[in-house]
Coordinates of C-alpha atoms in Angstrom, one line a residue:
Chain S
M8 CA 149.0 79.3 83.7
I9 CA 146.7 81.6 81.9
E10 CA 145.1 79.5 79.2
V11 CA 142.0 81.2 77.9
I12 CA 140.7 84.6 76.9
D13 CA 137.0 84.1 76.0
T14 CA 136.7 86.2 72.8
E15 CA 132.9 86.5 73.3
R16 CA 133.1 88.0 76.8
C17 CA 136.3 90.1 76.4
T18 CA 135.6 93.8 75.7
A19 CA 139.3 94.7 74.9
C20 CA 139.5 96.9 78.0
D21 CA 143.1 95.8 78.5
I22 CA 142.9 95.7 82.3
C23 CA 144.6 92.3 82.2
V24 CA 147.5 93.8 80.2
N25 CA 148.0 96.4 83.0
V26 CA 147.5 94.3 86.1
C27 CA 149.5 91.2 85.1
P28 CA 152.6 91.5 87.4
T29 CA 154.7 89.4 85.0
N30 CA 153.6 91.1 81.8
V31 CA 152.2 88.1 80.1
F32 CA 149.7 89.9 77.8
D33 CA 150.2 92.2 74.9
K34 CA 147.8 94.8 73.7
T35 CA 146.5 94.4 70.1
D36 CA 144.1 96.3 67.9
G37 CA 141.4 94.0 69.4
I38 CA 141.4 91.7 72.3
P39 CA 144.7 91.2 74.2
R40 CA 147.1 88.4 73.2
I41 CA 148.7 85.8 75.6
A42 CA 152.1 86.7 74.4
R43 CA 154.4 85.1 77.0
Q44 CA 152.5 82.2 78.6
G45 CA 155.8 80.8 80.0
D46 CA 156.2 83.9 82.2
C47 CA 152.8 83.3 83.9
Q48 CA 153.3 82.7 87.6
T49 CA 149.8 81.2 88.1
C50 CA 148.8 83.9 90.7
F51 CA 145.2 84.1 89.3
L52 CA 145.1 87.9 89.7
C53 CA 144.2 88.6 86.1
E54 CA 141.1 86.6 86.5
L55 CA 140.3 88.5 89.7
Y56 CA 140.6 91.9 87.9
C57 CA 138.7 90.9 84.8
P58 CA 135.3 92.6 85.0
E59 CA 133.8 90.4 82.3
D60 CA 134.9 87.0 83.7
A61 CA 136.6 86.4 80.3
L62 CA 139.9 84.8 81.6
F63 CA 140.7 81.4 82.9
V64 CA 143.9 80.4 84.6
S65 CA 144.6 76.7 84.8
P66 CA 146.1 75.6 88.1
F67 CA 148.9 73.8 86.4
A68 CA 151.9 76.1 87.0
D69 CA 154.6 74.4 84.9
V70 CA 152.9 72.8 81.9
P71 CA 150.4 74.3 79.4
Q72 CA 147.2 72.3 79.3
G73 CA 145.7 73.5 76.0
I74 CA 142.3 74.1 77.7
D75 CA 139.1 74.4 75.7
V76 CA 137.0 77.5 76.4
A77 CA 133.7 75.6 75.9
A78 CA 134.7 73.1 78.7
V79 CA 135.6 75.9 81.1
K80 CA 132.3 77.6 80.4
E81 CA 130.3 74.4 80.9
A82 CA 131.9 73.8 84.3
A83 CA 131.0 77.4 85.3
L84 CA 134.6 78.1 86.1
L85 CA 134.8 81.5 84.5
G86 CA 134.6 84.1 87.3
S87 CA 134.6 81.5 90.1
Y88 CA 137.6 83.0 91.9
R89 CA 136.0 86.5 91.8
R90 CA 132.8 85.2 93.3
A91 CA 134.7 83.3 96.0
V92 CA 136.6 86.4 97.2
G93 CA 133.6 88.7 97.1
W94 CA 134.6 90.9 94.2
V95 CA 131.1 90.7 92.6
D96 CA 128.0 92.3 93.9
E97 CA 126.2 89.1 94.8
S98 CA 129.0 88.0 97.2
R99 CA 130.4 91.2 98.6
H100 CA 129.8 89.9 102.1
L101 CA 132.6 87.4 101.5
R102 CA 135.2 90.2 101.6
A103 CA 134.9 90.2 105.4
A104 CA 134.5 86.5 105.8
D105 CA 138.1 85.7 106.6
R106 CA 138.2 83.2 109.5
S107 CA 142.0 82.8 109.7
Y108 CA 141.8 83.8 113.4
R109 CA 140.0 80.5 113.9
L110 CA 142.7 78.6 112.1
F111 CA 145.9 80.1 113.6
G112 CA 147.7 78.3 116.4
H113 CA 146.5 74.9 115.3
Chain R
M6 CA 160.4 122.8 102.0
T7 CA 157.8 121.5 99.6
N8 CA 154.0 121.7 99.7
P9 CA 152.9 118.3 101.0
S10 CA 150.3 118.0 98.3
S11 CA 152.8 118.7 95.5
R12 CA 153.8 115.8 93.2
A13 CA 157.0 114.7 91.7
E14 CA 157.7 116.7 88.6
K15 CA 158.0 115.3 85.1
L16 CA 160.9 117.2 83.7
S17 CA 160.9 115.9 80.2
S18 CA 159.2 113.3 78.0
S19 CA 161.2 113.0 74.9
V20 CA 161.1 110.0 72.6
G21 CA 163.0 107.1 74.3
S22 CA 162.9 108.4 77.9
V23 CA 161.0 110.1 80.6
V24 CA 162.6 112.0 83.5
F25 CA 161.1 112.9 86.9
D26 CA 162.4 115.0 89.7
A27 CA 161.4 113.8 93.2
D28 CA 162.5 113.9 96.8
V29 CA 162.0 110.2 97.4
L30 CA 162.0 107.3 94.9
V31 CA 160.5 104.0 96.1
L32 CA 161.4 100.9 94.2
G33 CA 158.8 98.2 94.6
G34 CA 155.0 98.5 95.0
G35 CA 154.1 95.7 97.4
P36 CA 153.2 96.3 101.0
A37 CA 156.5 97.7 102.1
G38 CA 156.8 100.0 99.0
T39 CA 153.3 101.4 99.3
W40 CA 153.6 102.0 103.0
A41 CA 157.0 103.7 102.4
A42 CA 155.6 105.9 99.6
I43 CA 152.6 106.9 101.7
S44 CA 154.8 107.6 104.7
A45 CA 157.3 109.7 102.7
A46 CA 154.4 111.7 101.2
E47 CA 152.8 112.2 104.6
H48 CA 156.2 113.6 105.8
G49 CA 156.1 116.1 103.0
A50 CA 158.1 114.5 100.2
R51 CA 157.4 114.4 96.5
V52 CA 157.4 110.7 95.8
V53 CA 157.7 108.4 92.8
L54 CA 157.0 104.7 93.2
A55 CA 158.3 102.4 90.4
D56 CA 157.2 98.8 90.3
K57 CA 158.5 96.1 88.0
G58 CA 154.9 94.8 87.5
F59 CA 151.7 96.5 88.6
C60 CA 151.5 98.1 92.0
G61 CA 148.6 96.3 93.6
T62 CA 149.2 92.8 92.1
S63 CA 153.0 92.6 92.4
G64 CA 154.7 90.6 95.1
A65 CA 154.2 87.8 97.4
T66 CA 151.4 89.4 99.4
A67 CA 149.0 90.5 96.6
A68 CA 148.3 86.9 95.4
A69 CA 148.0 85.3 98.8
G70 CA 146.5 85.7 102.2
T71 CA 148.8 86.6 105.1
G72 CA 148.8 86.5 108.8
V73 CA 149.9 89.7 110.5
W74 CA 151.8 89.9 113.8
Y75 CA 149.1 92.1 115.3
V76 CA 149.0 91.8 119.1
D77 CA 146.8 93.8 121.4
P78 CA 148.9 96.2 123.5
L79 CA 148.5 94.3 126.8
P80 CA 151.9 93.8 128.4
E81 CA 151.5 90.1 129.0
R82 CA 150.3 89.4 125.4
R83 CA 153.2 91.4 124.0
E84 CA 155.7 89.6 126.2
A85 CA 154.3 86.2 125.1
A86 CA 154.4 87.2 121.4
M87 CA 158.0 88.2 121.7
A88 CA 159.1 85.3 123.9
G89 CA 157.2 82.7 121.8
R90 CA 159.5 83.0 118.8
E91 CA 162.9 83.5 120.3
K92 CA 163.9 79.8 120.4
L93 CA 162.7 79.2 116.8
G94 CA 164.7 82.2 115.6
G95 CA 167.8 80.9 117.3
H96 CA 167.9 83.8 119.9
L97 CA 169.1 86.3 117.3
Q98 CA 166.2 88.7 117.7
D99 CA 166.3 92.1 119.3
R100 CA 163.7 92.8 121.9
R101 CA 163.7 96.6 121.3
W102 CA 163.0 96.1 117.6
M103 CA 160.3 93.5 118.3
A104 CA 158.5 95.9 120.6
R105 CA 158.6 98.8 118.2
V106 CA 157.4 96.6 115.3
L107 CA 154.5 95.4 117.4
D108 CA 153.6 99.0 118.2
R109 CA 153.9 100.2 114.6
T110 CA 152.0 97.2 113.2
Y111 CA 149.2 97.8 115.6
A112 CA 149.0 101.5 114.5
Q113 CA 149.2 100.7 110.7
S114 CA 146.6 97.9 111.0
N115 CA 144.2 100.2 112.7
Q116 CA 144.9 102.8 110.0
L117 CA 143.9 100.1 107.4
A118 CA 140.6 99.7 109.3
D119 CA 140.0 103.4 109.2
W120 CA 140.7 103.4 105.5
G121 CA 137.9 100.8 105.0
Y122 CA 139.8 97.4 104.9
P123 CA 137.0 94.9 105.6
Y124 CA 138.4 93.2 108.7
P125 CA 136.2 90.4 109.9
V126 CA 134.3 90.6 113.2
D127 CA 134.2 87.6 115.5
E128 CA 131.3 86.0 117.3
D129 CA 131.6 88.4 120.2
G130 CA 131.6 91.4 117.9
K131 CA 135.3 92.0 118.2
P132 CA 137.3 93.0 115.1
Q133 CA 140.0 90.5 114.1
R134 CA 143.0 92.2 112.6
N135 CA 145.7 89.4 112.5
S136 CA 145.1 88.4 108.9
L137 CA 144.9 90.2 105.5
Q138 CA 143.5 89.1 102.2
G139 CA 146.3 89.9 99.7
P140 CA 144.2 91.1 96.7
E141 CA 141.9 93.2 98.9
Y142 CA 144.8 94.7 100.9
M143 CA 147.0 95.6 98.0
R144 CA 144.1 97.0 95.9
L145 CA 143.4 99.4 98.9
M146 CA 147.1 100.2 99.2
R147 CA 147.4 101.2 95.6
K148 CA 144.4 103.5 96.0
R149 CA 145.8 105.1 99.2
T150 CA 149.2 105.5 97.5
K151 CA 147.6 107.4 94.6
Q152 CA 145.5 109.5 97.1
A153 CA 148.7 110.4 98.9
G154 CA 149.9 112.2 95.7
V155 CA 152.5 109.6 94.8
T156 CA 153.3 109.2 91.1
I157 CA 153.2 105.4 90.3
L158 CA 155.2 104.0 87.4
D159 CA 153.9 100.5 86.6
H160 CA 155.8 97.9 84.5
S161 CA 158.9 100.0 85.2
P162 CA 161.7 97.8 86.6
A163 CA 164.7 99.7 87.9
L164 CA 168.0 98.8 86.3
E165 CA 170.5 100.7 88.2
L166 CA 171.0 103.3 90.9
L167 CA 172.4 106.8 90.4
V168 CA 174.9 108.3 92.9
D169 CA 176.5 111.6 93.2
G170 CA 180.3 112.3 93.4
S171 CA 180.5 111.5 97.1
G172 CA 178.6 108.3 96.9
V173 CA 175.2 109.6 98.0
V174 CA 172.3 107.9 96.2
A175 CA 170.7 110.3 93.7
G176 CA 167.9 108.3 92.1
A177 CA 167.6 105.4 89.6
T178 CA 166.9 104.6 86.1
G179 CA 165.1 101.7 84.4
L180 CA 162.8 100.4 81.7
R181 CA 159.2 101.1 80.9
R182 CA 158.7 97.6 79.5
Q183 CA 155.2 98.2 78.0
K184 CA 156.3 101.4 76.3
G185 CA 159.7 100.2 75.2
D186 CA 161.6 103.2 76.6
R187 CA 163.5 104.3 79.7
W188 CA 162.7 106.2 82.9
T189 CA 165.0 108.2 85.1
V190 CA 164.0 109.6 88.5
N191 CA 166.4 112.1 90.1
A192 CA 165.7 111.8 93.8
K193 CA 167.4 112.8 97.0
A194 CA 166.7 109.4 98.7
V195 CA 165.7 106.0 97.5
V196 CA 163.9 103.2 99.3
I197 CA 164.5 99.7 98.2
A198 CA 161.3 97.7 98.7
T199 CA 161.7 95.2 95.9
G200 CA 161.2 92.1 98.0
G201 CA 163.4 89.1 98.5
C202 CA 164.5 86.5 96.0
A203 CA 162.6 83.3 95.4
F204 CA 164.6 82.3 92.3
L205 CA 161.6 82.1 89.9
S206 CA 160.4 79.0 91.7
K207 CA 156.7 79.9 91.0
T208 CA 155.9 79.9 94.7
L209 CA 152.7 81.9 94.8
G210 CA 153.1 85.5 93.6
S211 CA 156.9 85.4 93.8
N212 CA 158.2 85.3 90.3
V213 CA 158.7 89.1 90.3
L214 CA 161.0 88.6 93.3
T215 CA 164.4 88.0 91.8
G216 CA 166.6 90.0 94.2
D217 CA 166.7 93.0 91.7
G218 CA 167.0 95.5 94.5
Y219 CA 169.8 93.6 96.2
L220 CA 171.9 93.8 93.0
L221 CA 171.5 97.5 92.4
A222 CA 172.1 98.3 96.1
A223 CA 175.2 96.1 96.1
E224 CA 176.5 97.9 93.1
A225 CA 176.3 101.1 95.2
G226 CA 178.2 99.4 98.0
A227 CA 175.4 98.2 100.3
E228 CA 175.9 95.4 102.8
F229 CA 173.7 92.4 103.6
T230 CA 173.1 90.3 106.7
S231 CA 171.6 86.9 107.7
M232 CA 171.7 85.7 104.1
E233 CA 172.3 82.2 105.3
F234 CA 168.7 82.2 106.5
S235 CA 167.4 81.8 103.0
N236 CA 166.3 78.2 102.6
A237 CA 162.6 78.3 103.3
Y238 CA 160.6 75.8 101.2
A239 CA 156.8 75.9 101.1
I240 CA 154.4 73.0 100.4
S241 CA 152.3 73.2 97.3
P242 CA 150.4 70.7 95.1
A243 CA 153.1 69.2 92.9
F244 CA 151.5 70.6 89.8
G245 CA 150.5 74.0 91.2
S246 CA 151.7 77.3 92.6
V247 CA 149.5 77.8 95.6
T248 CA 151.6 77.6 98.8
K249 CA 149.7 77.8 102.1
T250 CA 151.7 75.7 104.5
L251 CA 149.3 76.6 107.4
F252 CA 146.6 74.4 106.0
Y253 CA 148.9 71.4 105.8
S254 CA 149.0 71.3 109.6
W255 CA 145.7 69.3 109.1
A256 CA 147.3 67.0 106.6
S257 CA 148.6 63.4 106.6
F258 CA 151.6 62.7 104.4
T259 CA 151.9 59.4 102.5
D260 CA 154.3 57.7 100.0
E261 CA 153.5 56.2 96.6
Q262 CA 152.1 53.0 98.3
G263 CA 149.9 55.0 100.6
S264 CA 151.9 54.4 103.7
V265 CA 152.2 57.2 106.2
I266 CA 155.6 58.8 106.2
P267 CA 156.8 58.8 109.8
G268 CA 157.6 62.2 111.2
A269 CA 156.4 64.1 108.1
S270 CA 154.6 67.3 109.1
S271 CA 154.2 70.9 107.9
K272 CA 155.7 72.1 111.1
G273 CA 158.8 70.5 112.6
G274 CA 158.7 67.7 110.0
R275 CA 159.2 69.5 106.7
S276 CA 162.7 68.2 106.4
V277 CA 161.3 64.7 106.5
I278 CA 159.1 65.6 103.5
A279 CA 162.2 67.0 101.7
R280 CA 164.1 63.7 102.3
A281 CA 161.1 61.7 101.2
L282 CA 160.7 63.8 98.0
R283 CA 164.3 62.9 97.1
K284 CA 163.3 59.2 97.0
G285 CA 159.9 59.5 95.3
A286 CA 156.4 61.1 95.2
V287 CA 154.9 62.4 98.4
Y288 CA 151.1 62.8 98.8
A289 CA 149.0 64.9 101.2
Q290 CA 145.4 64.8 102.3
L291 CA 143.9 67.3 104.7
D292 CA 142.0 64.5 106.5
E293 CA 142.3 66.0 110.0
A294 CA 140.2 69.1 109.2
D295 CA 136.6 68.7 110.5
A296 CA 133.6 70.2 108.7
E297 CA 133.8 73.5 110.5
T298 CA 137.6 73.9 109.8
Q299 CA 136.9 73.1 106.2
R300 CA 134.4 75.9 106.0
H301 CA 136.8 78.4 107.7
M302 CA 139.5 77.4 105.2
R303 CA 137.2 78.0 102.2
V304 CA 136.4 81.5 103.2
S305 CA 139.8 82.4 104.6
Q306 CA 141.9 81.4 101.6
P307 CA 139.7 80.9 98.5
N308 CA 142.7 80.6 96.2
F309 CA 144.0 77.6 98.1
F310 CA 141.1 75.6 96.6
L311 CA 141.5 76.7 93.0
P312 CA 144.1 73.9 92.1
F313 CA 141.7 71.4 93.6
D314 CA 138.3 72.6 92.4
R315 CA 139.7 73.0 88.9
T316 CA 141.2 69.5 88.8
G317 CA 138.3 67.7 90.5
I318 CA 140.3 66.8 93.6
D319 CA 138.7 66.9 97.1
P320 CA 141.8 67.7 99.3
F321 CA 139.9 66.6 102.4
T322 CA 139.1 63.1 101.2
Q323 CA 141.6 62.4 98.4
R324 CA 145.4 62.2 98.3
F325 CA 147.2 64.6 96.0
P326 CA 150.9 64.9 95.1
I327 CA 152.9 67.7 96.8
T328 CA 156.2 69.4 96.3
L329 CA 158.4 71.9 98.2
R330 CA 159.0 75.2 96.4
L331 CA 161.9 77.4 97.3
E332 CA 160.9 80.7 98.9
G333 CA 164.5 81.8 99.3
T334 CA 164.9 85.1 101.1
V335 CA 161.2 85.9 100.6
R336 CA 160.5 83.8 103.6
G337 CA 164.0 83.8 104.9
T338 CA 165.2 86.6 107.2
G339 CA 168.3 87.9 105.3
G340 CA 168.5 91.1 103.3
L341 CA 169.9 94.5 103.2
R342 CA 171.6 95.5 106.5
I343 CA 169.7 98.1 108.5
L344 CA 171.8 100.6 110.4
D345 CA 169.3 102.5 112.5
D346 CA 165.7 103.1 113.4
S347 CA 165.0 104.9 110.1
C348 CA 165.9 101.7 108.1
A349 CA 168.9 103.4 106.6
T350 CA 171.3 101.0 104.8
T351 CA 175.1 101.3 104.7
V352 CA 174.8 103.6 101.6
P353 CA 173.9 107.3 102.3
G354 CA 170.5 108.1 101.0
L355 CA 169.5 104.5 100.5
Y356 CA 166.8 102.9 102.7
A357 CA 165.4 99.4 102.8
A358 CA 162.0 98.0 103.7
G359 CA 160.0 94.8 103.7
D360 CA 161.6 91.5 102.5
A361 CA 164.4 93.4 100.7
A362 CA 165.7 94.3 104.2
T363 CA 166.8 91.9 106.8
R364 CA 164.2 90.6 109.2
E365 CA 166.8 89.3 111.7
L366 CA 165.9 92.1 114.1
I367 CA 162.4 90.6 114.8
C368 CA 162.7 87.0 113.4
G369 CA 166.3 86.0 114.0
G370 CA 167.0 83.0 111.8
F371 CA 163.5 81.8 111.2
T372 CA 160.1 83.1 110.0
G373 CA 157.2 80.8 109.7
G374 CA 154.1 82.0 107.8
G375 CA 153.8 85.6 106.6
S376 CA 152.8 87.1 109.9
H377 CA 156.1 88.6 111.0
N378 CA 157.1 89.5 107.4
A379 CA 153.8 91.3 107.0
A380 CA 154.3 93.2 110.2
W381 CA 157.8 94.1 109.2
A382 CA 156.6 95.3 105.8
M383 CA 154.2 97.8 107.4
S384 CA 156.6 98.9 110.0
S385 CA 159.8 99.1 108.1
G386 CA 157.9 100.7 105.1
Y387 CA 156.6 103.4 107.4
W388 CA 160.0 104.1 108.9
A389 CA 162.0 103.9 105.7
G390 CA 159.6 106.4 104.0
Q391 CA 159.9 108.8 106.9
G392 CA 163.7 108.3 107.0
A393 CA 164.1 108.9 103.3
A394 CA 161.9 112.0 103.4
E395 CA 163.9 113.5 106.3
F396 CA 167.2 112.7 104.5
A397 CA 165.9 114.5 101.4
F398 CA 165.0 117.6 103.4
Q399 CA 168.3 117.7 105.2
L400 CA 170.1 117.3 101.8
G401 CA 168.4 120.5 100.6
A402 CA 168.9 121.8 97.0
T403 CA 170.7 119.5 94.7
F404 CA 170.4 121.6 91.6
G405 CA 173.1 120.9 89.1
R406 CA 174.4 117.9 91.0
Q407 CA 176.4 115.5 88.8
V408 CA 175.3 111.9 89.0
F409 CA 176.8 108.6 87.9
R410 CA 175.3 105.3 87.0
R411 CA 176.3 102.5 89.3
G412 CA 175.0 99.5 87.4
A413 CA 177.5 97.1 85.9
V414 CA 176.7 93.4 85.1
G415 CA 174.5 93.0 82.0
L416 CA 174.5 96.8 81.3
R417 CA 177.8 97.4 79.7
S418 CA 179.6 96.2 76.6
R419 CA 182.5 94.0 77.4
N420 CA 183.5 90.8 75.7
G421 CA 181.1 90.8 72.7
R422 CA 179.0 87.9 74.0
P423 CA 175.6 89.1 75.3
L424 CA 174.5 87.9 78.8
Q425 CA 171.9 85.1 78.4
G426 CA 169.5 85.7 81.2
G427 CA 167.3 82.6 80.6
A428 CA 170.2 80.2 80.6
L429 CA 171.9 81.9 83.6
A430 CA 168.7 81.8 85.7
Q431 CA 168.4 78.0 85.0
S432 CA 172.0 77.5 86.1
V433 CA 171.4 79.4 89.3
Q434 CA 168.2 77.4 90.0
G435 CA 170.3 74.2 89.6
E436 CA 172.4 75.4 92.6
V437 CA 169.7 76.7 94.9
F438 CA 166.6 74.4 94.3
P439 CA 168.1 71.0 95.2
Y440 CA 167.4 70.0 98.8
E441 CA 170.8 68.3 99.1
L442 CA 172.5 71.7 98.5
N443 CA 170.3 74.3 100.1
Y444 CA 167.9 72.6 102.5
F445 CA 170.6 70.2 103.9
R446 CA 173.9 72.1 103.8
E447 CA 177.4 70.7 104.2
A448 CA 180.8 72.3 103.6
G449 CA 181.9 70.2 100.7
R450 CA 178.7 70.6 98.7
L451 CA 178.4 74.3 99.5
G452 CA 182.0 74.8 98.5
E453 CA 181.6 73.0 95.2
S454 CA 178.4 74.9 94.4
L455 CA 180.1 78.2 95.2
S456 CA 182.9 77.4 92.8
R457 CA 180.3 76.9 90.0
L458 CA 178.5 80.1 91.1
D459 CA 181.7 82.1 91.2
A460 CA 182.6 80.9 87.7
L461 CA 179.1 81.9 86.4
W462 CA 179.7 85.4 87.9
S463 CA 183.1 85.7 86.2
D464 CA 181.5 85.0 82.9
A465 CA 178.4 87.2 83.5
S466 CA 180.5 90.2 84.7
V467 CA 182.4 90.4 81.4
A468 CA 179.4 89.7 79.1
D469 CA 177.8 92.3 76.9
A470 CA 174.5 94.0 77.5
P471 CA 171.8 92.0 75.7
D472 CA 169.1 93.4 73.5
E473 CA 166.6 95.8 75.2
Q474 CA 163.9 93.0 75.3
E475 CA 166.3 90.7 77.1
L476 CA 167.8 93.3 79.4
L477 CA 165.5 92.8 82.4
R478 CA 165.8 89.0 82.2
A479 CA 169.6 89.3 82.2
R480 CA 169.6 91.7 85.2
E481 CA 167.2 89.4 87.1
A482 CA 169.4 86.4 86.5
A483 CA 172.5 88.3 87.6
A484 CA 170.6 89.4 90.8
M485 CA 169.7 85.7 91.5
L486 CA 173.3 84.7 91.0
A487 CA 174.6 87.4 93.3
T488 CA 172.0 86.4 95.9
A489 CA 173.0 82.7 95.7
R490 CA 176.6 83.6 96.3
W491 CA 175.9 85.8 99.4
M492 CA 173.6 82.9 100.7
Y493 CA 176.1 80.2 100.4
R494 CA 179.2 82.2 101.5
S495 CA 177.2 83.1 104.6
A496 CA 176.1 79.5 105.0
L497 CA 179.7 78.3 105.0
A498 CA 180.6 80.9 107.6
R499 CA 178.0 79.8 110.0
Q500 CA 179.4 76.4 111.1
E501 CA 176.4 75.4 113.2
S502 CA 172.7 74.8 112.7
R503 CA 170.4 77.6 113.9
G504 CA 167.0 78.9 112.8
M505 CA 166.3 77.6 109.3
H506 CA 169.9 77.2 108.5
R507 CA 170.8 73.5 108.9
R508 CA 174.3 72.0 108.4
D509 CA 174.6 68.2 108.1
D510 CA 178.2 68.6 109.3
Y511 CA 177.3 70.8 112.2
P512 CA 173.9 69.6 113.3
E513 CA 173.8 71.5 116.7
Q514 CA 173.4 75.1 117.7
D515 CA 176.7 76.5 118.9
D516 CA 176.9 79.5 121.3
R517 CA 180.1 80.7 119.6
Y518 CA 177.9 81.6 116.6
R519 CA 175.3 83.7 118.4
H520 CA 176.1 86.6 116.2
Y521 CA 175.1 87.9 112.8
V522 CA 176.9 87.2 109.5
T523 CA 177.4 90.3 107.4
T524 CA 178.1 89.8 103.7
G525 CA 178.5 91.8 100.5
G526 CA 180.6 92.2 97.4
L527 CA 180.1 91.2 93.8
D528 CA 183.4 90.3 92.1
E529 CA 184.7 89.2 95.5
V530 CA 182.1 88.1 98.0
W531 CA 183.1 88.5 101.7
T532 CA 181.6 87.7 105.1
S533 CA 182.3 88.9 108.6
A534 CA 180.8 88.3 112.1
R535 CA 178.8 91.1 113.8
P536 CA 177.7 91.1 117.5
L537 CA 174.0 91.2 118.3
P538 CA 172.8 94.7 119.3
S539 CA 171.7 93.5 122.8
L540 CA 175.2 92.0 123.5
H541 CA 176.8 95.1 122.0
Y542 CA 174.9 97.4 124.5
A543 CA 175.7 95.1 127.4
E544 CA 179.4 95.3 126.6
A545 CA 179.3 99.0 126.2
A546 CA 177.7 99.3 129.6
E547 CA 180.4 97.3 131.3

């Protein structure tokens, strides 16, 4: 489930409010609010669309973990999914790195 | 009739509602919906696409990676691709449809390449087009939908269909949940591309898929088929949402004590896992993947590793607990019944595409990974969009046409008690999640479950409309309930085991059931048998 909005990195662009398919976030006067955490389907897409790497989705789909933003930062987890799929400049080559054709038919 | 570049027209935007006039309305913005919208626009229609969430992230594809049934147009390869799946699907497929889906998928995939989708190139320099990365694919599809002149309404779930006095579909109306008001689209044809129903099981990306389109189509009189093929379960870490069953073909499965569970396997042994899960915890470890395979997995499906990397588990060297999450009709093959090559449903003006439509024509009673469903989404989306556009043009001017709302459950005031969506959804889950009810079916257990589901429907159908904030949840729960009843009524009617449908009391495939089961109805659910198209033609020729 979505656990963290890093208030230092967030620019209040509200992209996460728009792209979340289950409408978990609410706009505010400032940074968005995780208003309906229980509706989060743990799809990680808000993280992928966040241009500032300010969001962290815990892989625990059913139980909130109460994760601490400092620990997530220390483990360099913010933005790790975006880097892995090639949605940042440094790793754009990964967008075409799919090797599923080597895995099918096992 | 219309200028191809013209857009749907916003008629009014008063406080509390917004009204559009369009030729074609597409409900759902996943692969099928976006292909349908683009196709309708390319065929000259003014198109509105309304998605419950955000077109580009909504649906089972956007969050995942999917294989695609993309086969080079060499006769022997096509023949092998069709023949290879017929036994698994229980010989319910139709060769003519398989061939036209292979052709259309080939064309649409190559279109994606022309649009700039970053397909990989293999060691011999040949592009490989049998897999798509969901986030990348759907980001591109949103862009192309906008470029085609389609008006996209995000966070705009449909609540009910509009029909004219002779029962022809005339649009839909719904909520704009982030604006707190309503939308209405007056349209000459509607495409249902709202996906299947996974019953809020949190299988990856599927919680938007609650059968909403089924419900509003059923209220307009639509029929369904193959709804008994609706008990697909996918492997995920017990704590997580990421389902990628393909990778578990490199796994060993063990019990609490660490002993290998005999016969447990991702393919052909998933029922063994389900039985073991009824007794206790089951663990997996991908210990059969060599270093090269591990590298391929990492780059092919980065999100598969998020649950592991973020909990400090190495899935190749450490055991982790797994579960089976219900994928329902998302990876089943049932859905709205398709009447003809344009993906028309049994309701005039109403078309269906993707997982909302039946996939029996190409999959019969079984679909493994996403590959056939992805191919079906591209193909049926293209045809449904074209069919809807052509229907709209043939209909001509509809100025001044009187239209009626077709929605019922959860939308009207009846007995003074508002429909409680959250509680109802949980009750339905209690009937469709348990392996002993849905995975392993049996007449007595199905019958008892149906009695409880029918009682829930009796209550729900006389309940009041809840508050605006709870309206969507209530309609979703009602759609899940209706879906469960079509599923189990069809499962009772098929007194044999075939495809994914397995009956403890009829464990063998039985030739007398080599037909489709049609179903429908809301207050009274009915089923009937329907011959396969191929057999139908054979009889007609005699």
